Tab-separated table of C-alpha atoms in Angstrom:
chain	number	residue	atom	x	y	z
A	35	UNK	CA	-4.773	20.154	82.357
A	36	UNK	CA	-1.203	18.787	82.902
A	37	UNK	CA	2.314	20.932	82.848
A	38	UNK	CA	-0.365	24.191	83.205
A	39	UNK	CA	-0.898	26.644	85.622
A	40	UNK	CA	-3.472	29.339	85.928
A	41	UNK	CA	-3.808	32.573	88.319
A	42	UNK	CA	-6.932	34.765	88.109
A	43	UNK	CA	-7.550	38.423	89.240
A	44	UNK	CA	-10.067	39.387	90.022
A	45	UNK	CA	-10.188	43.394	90.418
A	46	UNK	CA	-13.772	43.977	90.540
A	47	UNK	CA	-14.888	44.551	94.108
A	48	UNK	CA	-18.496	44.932	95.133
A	49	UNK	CA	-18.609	48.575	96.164
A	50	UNK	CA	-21.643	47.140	98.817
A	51	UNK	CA	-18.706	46.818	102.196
A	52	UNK	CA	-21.787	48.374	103.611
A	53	UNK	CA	-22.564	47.502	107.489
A	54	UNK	CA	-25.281	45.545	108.259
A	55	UNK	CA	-27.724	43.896	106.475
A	56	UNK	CA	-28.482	47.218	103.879
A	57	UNK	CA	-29.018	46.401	99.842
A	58	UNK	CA	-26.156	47.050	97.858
A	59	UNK	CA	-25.369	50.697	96.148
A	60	UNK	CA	-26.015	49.434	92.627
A	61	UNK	CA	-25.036	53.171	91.650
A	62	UNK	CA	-21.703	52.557	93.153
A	63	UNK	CA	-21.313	49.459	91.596
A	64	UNK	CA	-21.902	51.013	87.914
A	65	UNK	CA	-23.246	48.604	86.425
A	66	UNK	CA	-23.367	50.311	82.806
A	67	UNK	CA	-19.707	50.724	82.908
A	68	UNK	CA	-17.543	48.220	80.302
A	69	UNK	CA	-16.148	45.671	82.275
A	70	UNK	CA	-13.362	43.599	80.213
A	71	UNK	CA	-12.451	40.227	81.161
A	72	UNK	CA	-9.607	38.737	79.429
A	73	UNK	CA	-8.229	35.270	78.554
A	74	UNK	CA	-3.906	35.690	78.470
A	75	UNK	CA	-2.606	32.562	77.159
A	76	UNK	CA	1.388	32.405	77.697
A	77	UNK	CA	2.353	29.587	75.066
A	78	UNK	CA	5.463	28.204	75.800
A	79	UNK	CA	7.918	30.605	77.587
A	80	UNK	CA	8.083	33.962	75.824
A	81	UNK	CA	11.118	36.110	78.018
A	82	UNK	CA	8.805	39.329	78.092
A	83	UNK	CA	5.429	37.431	79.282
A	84	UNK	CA	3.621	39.860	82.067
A	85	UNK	CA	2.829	38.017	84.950
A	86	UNK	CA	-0.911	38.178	86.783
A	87	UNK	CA	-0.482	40.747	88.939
A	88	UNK	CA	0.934	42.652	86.175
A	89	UNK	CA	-1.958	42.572	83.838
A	90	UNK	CA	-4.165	42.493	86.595
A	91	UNK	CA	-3.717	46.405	87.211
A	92	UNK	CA	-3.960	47.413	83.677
A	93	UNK	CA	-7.152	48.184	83.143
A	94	UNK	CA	-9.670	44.283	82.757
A	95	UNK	CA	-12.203	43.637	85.208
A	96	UNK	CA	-11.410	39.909	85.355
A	97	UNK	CA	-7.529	38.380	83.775
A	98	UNK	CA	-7.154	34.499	83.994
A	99	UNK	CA	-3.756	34.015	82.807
A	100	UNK	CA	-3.155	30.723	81.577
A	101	UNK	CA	0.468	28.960	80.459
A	102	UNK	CA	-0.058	26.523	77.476
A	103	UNK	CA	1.736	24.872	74.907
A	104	UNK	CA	1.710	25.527	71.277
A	105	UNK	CA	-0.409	22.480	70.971
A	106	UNK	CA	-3.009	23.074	73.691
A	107	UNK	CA	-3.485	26.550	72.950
A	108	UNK	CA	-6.544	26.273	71.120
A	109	UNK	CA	-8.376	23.991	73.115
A	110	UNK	CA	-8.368	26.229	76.237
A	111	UNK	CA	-9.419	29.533	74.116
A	112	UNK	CA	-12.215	27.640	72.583
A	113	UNK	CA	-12.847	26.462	75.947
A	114	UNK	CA	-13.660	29.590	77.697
A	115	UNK	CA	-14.834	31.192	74.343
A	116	UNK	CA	-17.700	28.742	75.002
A	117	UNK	CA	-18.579	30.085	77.881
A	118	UNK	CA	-19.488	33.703	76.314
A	119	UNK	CA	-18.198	35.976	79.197
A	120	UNK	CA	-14.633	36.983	77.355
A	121	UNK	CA	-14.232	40.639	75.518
A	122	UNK	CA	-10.641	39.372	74.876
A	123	UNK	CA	-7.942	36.951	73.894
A	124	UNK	CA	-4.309	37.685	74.153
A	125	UNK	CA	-1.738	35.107	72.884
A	126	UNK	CA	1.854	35.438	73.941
A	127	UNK	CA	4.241	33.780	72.437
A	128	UNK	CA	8.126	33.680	71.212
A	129	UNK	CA	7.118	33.531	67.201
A	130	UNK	CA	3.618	34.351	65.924
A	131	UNK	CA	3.555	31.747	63.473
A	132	UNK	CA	2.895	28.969	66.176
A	133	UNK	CA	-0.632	30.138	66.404
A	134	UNK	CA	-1.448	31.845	63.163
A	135	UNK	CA	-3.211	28.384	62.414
A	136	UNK	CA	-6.544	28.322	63.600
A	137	UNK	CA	-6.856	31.858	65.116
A	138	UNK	CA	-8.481	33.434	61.556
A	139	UNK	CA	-11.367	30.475	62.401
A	140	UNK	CA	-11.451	31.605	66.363
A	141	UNK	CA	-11.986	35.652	64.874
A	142	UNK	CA	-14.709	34.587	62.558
A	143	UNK	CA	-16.787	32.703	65.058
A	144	UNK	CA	-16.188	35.070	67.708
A	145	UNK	CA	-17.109	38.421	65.944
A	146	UNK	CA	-17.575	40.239	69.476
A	147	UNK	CA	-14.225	38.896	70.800
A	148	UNK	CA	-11.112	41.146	69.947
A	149	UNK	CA	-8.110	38.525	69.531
A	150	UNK	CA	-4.513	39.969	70.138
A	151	UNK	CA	-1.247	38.403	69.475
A	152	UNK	CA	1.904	39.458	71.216
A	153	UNK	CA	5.161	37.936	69.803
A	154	UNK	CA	9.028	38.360	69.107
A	155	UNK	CA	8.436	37.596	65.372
A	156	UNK	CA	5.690	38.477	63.298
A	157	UNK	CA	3.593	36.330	60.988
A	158	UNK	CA	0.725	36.896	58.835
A	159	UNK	CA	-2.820	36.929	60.144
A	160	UNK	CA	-6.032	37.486	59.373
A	161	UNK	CA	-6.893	41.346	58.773
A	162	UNK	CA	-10.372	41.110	60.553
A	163	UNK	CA	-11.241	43.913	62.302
A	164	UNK	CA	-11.199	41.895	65.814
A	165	UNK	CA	-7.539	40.791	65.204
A	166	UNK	CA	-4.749	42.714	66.199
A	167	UNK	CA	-0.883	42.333	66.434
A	168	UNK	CA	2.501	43.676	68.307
A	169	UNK	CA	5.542	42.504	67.370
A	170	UNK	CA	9.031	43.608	66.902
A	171	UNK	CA	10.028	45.013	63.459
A	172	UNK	CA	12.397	42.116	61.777
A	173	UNK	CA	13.330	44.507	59.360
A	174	UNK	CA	13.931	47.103	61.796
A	175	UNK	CA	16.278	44.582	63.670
A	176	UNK	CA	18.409	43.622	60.721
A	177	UNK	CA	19.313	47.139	59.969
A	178	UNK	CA	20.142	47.851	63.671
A	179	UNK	CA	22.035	44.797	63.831
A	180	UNK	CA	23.870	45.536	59.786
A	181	UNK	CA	25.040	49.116	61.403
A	182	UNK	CA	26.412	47.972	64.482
A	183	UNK	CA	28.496	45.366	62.739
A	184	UNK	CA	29.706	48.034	60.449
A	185	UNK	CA	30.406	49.715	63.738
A	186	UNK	CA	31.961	46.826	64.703
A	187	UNK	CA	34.448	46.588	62.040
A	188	UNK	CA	35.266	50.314	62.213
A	189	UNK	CA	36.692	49.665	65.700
A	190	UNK	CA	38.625	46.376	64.590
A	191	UNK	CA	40.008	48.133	61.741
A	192	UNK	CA	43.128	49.940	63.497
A	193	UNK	CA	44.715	46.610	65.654
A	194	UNK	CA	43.298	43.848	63.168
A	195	UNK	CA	45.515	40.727	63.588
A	196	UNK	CA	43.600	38.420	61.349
A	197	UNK	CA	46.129	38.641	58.308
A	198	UNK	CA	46.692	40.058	54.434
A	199	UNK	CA	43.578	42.425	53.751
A	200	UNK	CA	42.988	41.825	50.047
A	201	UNK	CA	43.308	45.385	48.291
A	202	UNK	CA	43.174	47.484	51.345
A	203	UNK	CA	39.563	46.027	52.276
A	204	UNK	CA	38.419	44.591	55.609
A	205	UNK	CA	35.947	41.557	54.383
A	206	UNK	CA	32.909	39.888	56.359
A	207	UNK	CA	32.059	36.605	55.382
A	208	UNK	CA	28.296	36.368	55.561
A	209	UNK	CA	26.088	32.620	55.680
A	210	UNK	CA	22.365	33.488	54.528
A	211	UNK	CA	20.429	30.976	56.643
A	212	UNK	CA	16.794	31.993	55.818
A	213	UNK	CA	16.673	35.421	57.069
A	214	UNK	CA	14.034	37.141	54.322
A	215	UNK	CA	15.214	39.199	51.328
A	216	UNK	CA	14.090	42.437	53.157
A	217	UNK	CA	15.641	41.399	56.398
A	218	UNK	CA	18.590	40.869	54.574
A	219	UNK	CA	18.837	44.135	52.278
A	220	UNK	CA	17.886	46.193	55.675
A	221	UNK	CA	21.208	44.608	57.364
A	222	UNK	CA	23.501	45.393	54.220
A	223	UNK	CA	21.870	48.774	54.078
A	224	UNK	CA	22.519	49.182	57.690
A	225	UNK	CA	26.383	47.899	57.229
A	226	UNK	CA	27.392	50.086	54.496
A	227	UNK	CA	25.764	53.281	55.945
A	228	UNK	CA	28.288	52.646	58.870
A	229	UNK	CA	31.152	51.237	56.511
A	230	UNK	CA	31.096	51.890	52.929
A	231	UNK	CA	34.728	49.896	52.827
A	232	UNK	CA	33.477	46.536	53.459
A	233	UNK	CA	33.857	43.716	51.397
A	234	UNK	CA	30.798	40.527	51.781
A	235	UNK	CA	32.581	37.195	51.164
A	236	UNK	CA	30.527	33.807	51.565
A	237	UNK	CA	31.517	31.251	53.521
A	238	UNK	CA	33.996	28.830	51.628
A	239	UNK	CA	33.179	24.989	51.352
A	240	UNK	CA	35.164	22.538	53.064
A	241	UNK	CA	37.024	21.426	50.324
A	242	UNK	CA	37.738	25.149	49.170
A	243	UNK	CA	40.774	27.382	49.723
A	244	UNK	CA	41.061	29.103	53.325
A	245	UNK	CA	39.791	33.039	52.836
A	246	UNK	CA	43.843	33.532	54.097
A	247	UNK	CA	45.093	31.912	51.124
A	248	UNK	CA	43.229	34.593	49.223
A	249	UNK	CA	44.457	37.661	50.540
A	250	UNK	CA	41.741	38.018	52.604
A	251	UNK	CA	40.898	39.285	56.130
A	252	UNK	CA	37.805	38.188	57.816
A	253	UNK	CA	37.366	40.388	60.238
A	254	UNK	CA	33.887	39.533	61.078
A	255	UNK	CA	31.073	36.455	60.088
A	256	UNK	CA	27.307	36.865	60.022
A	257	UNK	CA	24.693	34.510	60.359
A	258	UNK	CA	21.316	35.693	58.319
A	259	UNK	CA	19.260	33.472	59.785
A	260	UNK	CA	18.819	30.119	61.787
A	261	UNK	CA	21.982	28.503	60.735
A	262	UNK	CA	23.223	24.755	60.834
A	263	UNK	CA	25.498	23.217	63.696
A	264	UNK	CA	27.605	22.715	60.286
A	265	UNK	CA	27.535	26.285	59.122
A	266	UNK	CA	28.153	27.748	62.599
A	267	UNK	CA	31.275	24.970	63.233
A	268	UNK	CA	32.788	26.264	60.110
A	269	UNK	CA	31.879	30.110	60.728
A	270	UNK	CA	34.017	29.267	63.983
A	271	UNK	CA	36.974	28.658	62.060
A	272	UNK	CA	37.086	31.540	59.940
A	273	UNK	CA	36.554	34.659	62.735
A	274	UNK	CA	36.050	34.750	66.468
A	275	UNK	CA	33.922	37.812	65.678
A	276	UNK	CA	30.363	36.983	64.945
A	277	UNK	CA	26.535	38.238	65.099
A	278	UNK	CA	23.598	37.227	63.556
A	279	UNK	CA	20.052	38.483	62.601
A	280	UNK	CA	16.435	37.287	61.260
A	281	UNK	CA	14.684	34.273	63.603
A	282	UNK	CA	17.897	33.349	64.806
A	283	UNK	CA	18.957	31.179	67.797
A	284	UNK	CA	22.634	30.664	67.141
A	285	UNK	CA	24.810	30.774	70.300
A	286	UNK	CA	28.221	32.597	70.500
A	287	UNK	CA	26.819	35.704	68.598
A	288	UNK	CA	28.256	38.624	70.022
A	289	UNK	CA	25.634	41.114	68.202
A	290	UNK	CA	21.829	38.864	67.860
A	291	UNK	CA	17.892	39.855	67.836
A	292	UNK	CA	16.537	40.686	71.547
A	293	UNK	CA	12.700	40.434	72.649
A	294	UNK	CA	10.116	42.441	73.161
A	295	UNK	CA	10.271	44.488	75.817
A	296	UNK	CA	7.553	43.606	78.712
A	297	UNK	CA	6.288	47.452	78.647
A	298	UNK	CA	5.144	46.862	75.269
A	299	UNK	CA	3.155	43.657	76.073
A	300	UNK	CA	1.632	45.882	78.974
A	301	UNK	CA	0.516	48.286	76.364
A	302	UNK	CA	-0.703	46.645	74.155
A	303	UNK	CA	-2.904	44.738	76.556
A	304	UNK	CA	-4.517	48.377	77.903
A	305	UNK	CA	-5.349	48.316	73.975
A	306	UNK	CA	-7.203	45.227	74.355
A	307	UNK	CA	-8.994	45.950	77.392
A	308	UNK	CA	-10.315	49.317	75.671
A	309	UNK	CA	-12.884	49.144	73.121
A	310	UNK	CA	-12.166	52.964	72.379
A	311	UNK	CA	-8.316	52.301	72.090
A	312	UNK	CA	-8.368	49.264	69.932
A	313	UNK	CA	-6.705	49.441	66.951
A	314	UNK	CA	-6.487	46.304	64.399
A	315	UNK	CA	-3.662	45.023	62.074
A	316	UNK	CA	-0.128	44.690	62.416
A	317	UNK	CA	2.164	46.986	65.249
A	318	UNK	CA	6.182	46.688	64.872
A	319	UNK	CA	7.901	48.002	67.698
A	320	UNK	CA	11.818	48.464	67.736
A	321	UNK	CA	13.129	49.183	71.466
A	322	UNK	CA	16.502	49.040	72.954
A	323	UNK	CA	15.271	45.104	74.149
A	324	UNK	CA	15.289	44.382	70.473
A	325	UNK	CA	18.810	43.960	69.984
A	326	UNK	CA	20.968	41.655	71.877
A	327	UNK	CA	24.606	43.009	73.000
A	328	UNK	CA	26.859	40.569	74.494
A	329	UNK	CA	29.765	43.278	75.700
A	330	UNK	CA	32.831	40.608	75.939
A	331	UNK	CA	34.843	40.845	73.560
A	332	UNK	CA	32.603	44.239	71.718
A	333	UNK	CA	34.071	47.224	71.523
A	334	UNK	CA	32.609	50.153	74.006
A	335	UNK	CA	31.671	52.268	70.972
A	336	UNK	CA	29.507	49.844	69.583
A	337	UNK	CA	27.193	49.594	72.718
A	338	UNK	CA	27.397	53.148	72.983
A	339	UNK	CA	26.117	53.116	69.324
A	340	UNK	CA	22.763	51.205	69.908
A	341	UNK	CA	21.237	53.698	72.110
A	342	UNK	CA	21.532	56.450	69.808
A	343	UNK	CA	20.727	54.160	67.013
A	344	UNK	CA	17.245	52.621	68.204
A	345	UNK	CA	15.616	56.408	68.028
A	346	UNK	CA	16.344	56.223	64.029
A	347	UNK	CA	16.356	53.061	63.071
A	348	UNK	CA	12.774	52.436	62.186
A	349	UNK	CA	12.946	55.139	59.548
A	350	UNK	CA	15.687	53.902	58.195
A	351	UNK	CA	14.551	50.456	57.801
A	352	UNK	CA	11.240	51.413	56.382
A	353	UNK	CA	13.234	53.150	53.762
A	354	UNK	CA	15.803	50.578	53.192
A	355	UNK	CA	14.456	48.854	49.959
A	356	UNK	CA	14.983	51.913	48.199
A	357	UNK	CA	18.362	52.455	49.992
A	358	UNK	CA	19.595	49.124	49.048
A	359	UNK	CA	18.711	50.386	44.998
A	360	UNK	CA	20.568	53.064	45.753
A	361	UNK	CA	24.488	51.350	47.407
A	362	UNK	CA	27.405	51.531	44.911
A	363	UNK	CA	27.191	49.176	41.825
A	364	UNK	CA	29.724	47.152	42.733
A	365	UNK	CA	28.492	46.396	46.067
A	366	UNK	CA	25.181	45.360	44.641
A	367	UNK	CA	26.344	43.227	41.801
A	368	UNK	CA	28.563	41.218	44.030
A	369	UNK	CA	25.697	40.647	46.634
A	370	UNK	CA	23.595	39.961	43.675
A	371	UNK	CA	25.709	37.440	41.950
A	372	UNK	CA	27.178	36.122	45.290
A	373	UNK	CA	24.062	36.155	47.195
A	374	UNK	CA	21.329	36.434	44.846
A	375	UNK	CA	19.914	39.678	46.562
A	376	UNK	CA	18.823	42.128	43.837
């Protein structure tokens, strides 16, 4: 096939290097013991994919790693599902959701098969018990990211040049750009834990008043979400201080998601080469990989404050719902009415 590569280990060795012309030990060999072999399709170009050599010394007899699109995945797995020999099939790829159609069908057919996705982002699949996935934790990423930025704004707070501050109040101006509701009540949860004194502002229309002319002092924007060239352009003009969370790609964030760390894509594929470690369903992961810190221009103590973050921060986001219910009333009724987050 075109624009795709493959590389195949194979680790099983016939134990018969014997001299001579003498039959092979079949005891040696073992033939009772599980032998694995394992289809890896890389679809597209994930930054943590394991290379072949990699996987090929984590525990499958046989690993054909194969680089596909998001459009020719499918073909190839059926391809070599055909052929009857696999015990696996991982998928690696940036964002789950490019191959959540069709895998539920590959799963049912292939009852013996157990099917493993390994992305940044998470998206719903099928909870057969042959179908597993490792992801990061979104949620887990937006309150990481909220705290920091709360961090963030501690340390501007002192030599802030950016004008008036309306009542005393530093203000962010925040641009929800399809981040979820629990991605964003995880990053205001995170935010006011670290700064109770913030004030969220939206983003003001073009034809609208500057923020300045209002008293205000943006010290700090925030993308939720994947936000227009439009939104970003304008977010530009308000603060040179900016991060971003949810499936985000938006360049010139100082604070943004990360990726998976390539240890956990190792791990996980042990899992799959195990029958006795396999384990179905959804796995979030939060590492320090899972947040992106682009030091110019951040303060030291907010990289300082990621490493000592990441051990907590999946508690914290798993409890954040009920955290949000519980911020001051004011906070929530303007996020509410300004944002429609309730």
């Amino acid at each position: 096939m075109k624009g795709k590569w493959r590389f195949a280990v194979a680790i099983c060795t016939v134990a018969a290097n014997v001299a001579g012309c003498g039959a092979p030990d079949l005891a040696a060999m073992r033939p009772t013991v599980h032998k694995p072999a394992v289809l890896v399709e890389i679809v597209g170009s994930p930054p943590f994919a394991p290379s072949a050599s990699q996987l090929g010394t984590a525990g499958a007899t046989a690993v054909e790693v194969v680089h596909v699109s998001s459009s020719t995945w499918r073909s190839e797995a059926e391809k070599e599902l055909a052929r009857r020999r696999l015990t696996g099939l991982m998928l690696v790829c940036d964002d789950a959701s490019v191959v959540t159609p069709g895998l539920d069908e590959l799963a049912s057919s292939n009852p013996s098969v157990r099917f493993l996705v390994v992305s940044d982002w998470p998206a719903p699949l099928t909870e057969s018990s042959n179908v597993a996935e490792v992801a990061q934790d979104p949620v887990g990423i937006a309150y990481s990211i909220g705290a920091l930025c709360g961090d963030w704004m501690v340390a501007l707070a002192p030599g802030s040049t950016s004008g008036a501050v309306y009542s005393g109040v530093p203000s962010l101006v925040y641009v929800p750009e399809g981040a979820s509701a629990a991605e964003q009540k995880a990053f205001f949860v995170g935010l006011y834990q670290t700064n109770a004194n913030v004030r969220v502002v939206p983003l003001p229309q073009q034809a609208a008043p500057s923020l300045s002319s209002y008293g205000y002092a943006v010290e700090l924007g925030v993308l939720g979400g994947d936000a227009s060239p439009a939104a970003i352009q304008s977010l530009r003009g308000v603060t040179p201080n900016w991060g971003c969370f949810g499936t985000a790609t938006n360049p010139g964030c100082a604070i943004a998601p990360g990726h998976l760390d390539p240890s956990e894509v190792l791990r996980a594929f042990k899992v799959l080469a195990s029958p006795a470690s396999w384990r179905s369903g959804e796995h979030l992961v939060l590492d320090l990989s899972s947040v992106a810190l682009y030091d110019k221009g951040l303060p030291a103590s907010v990289i300082t404050a990621w490493a000592a973050l990441q051990v907590r921060a999946e508690l914290e986001a798993a409890r954040a719902d009920a955290a949000f219910s519980s911020l001051p009333a004011n906070v929530r009724s303007n996020l509410e009415n300004t944002f429609h987050l309730s």
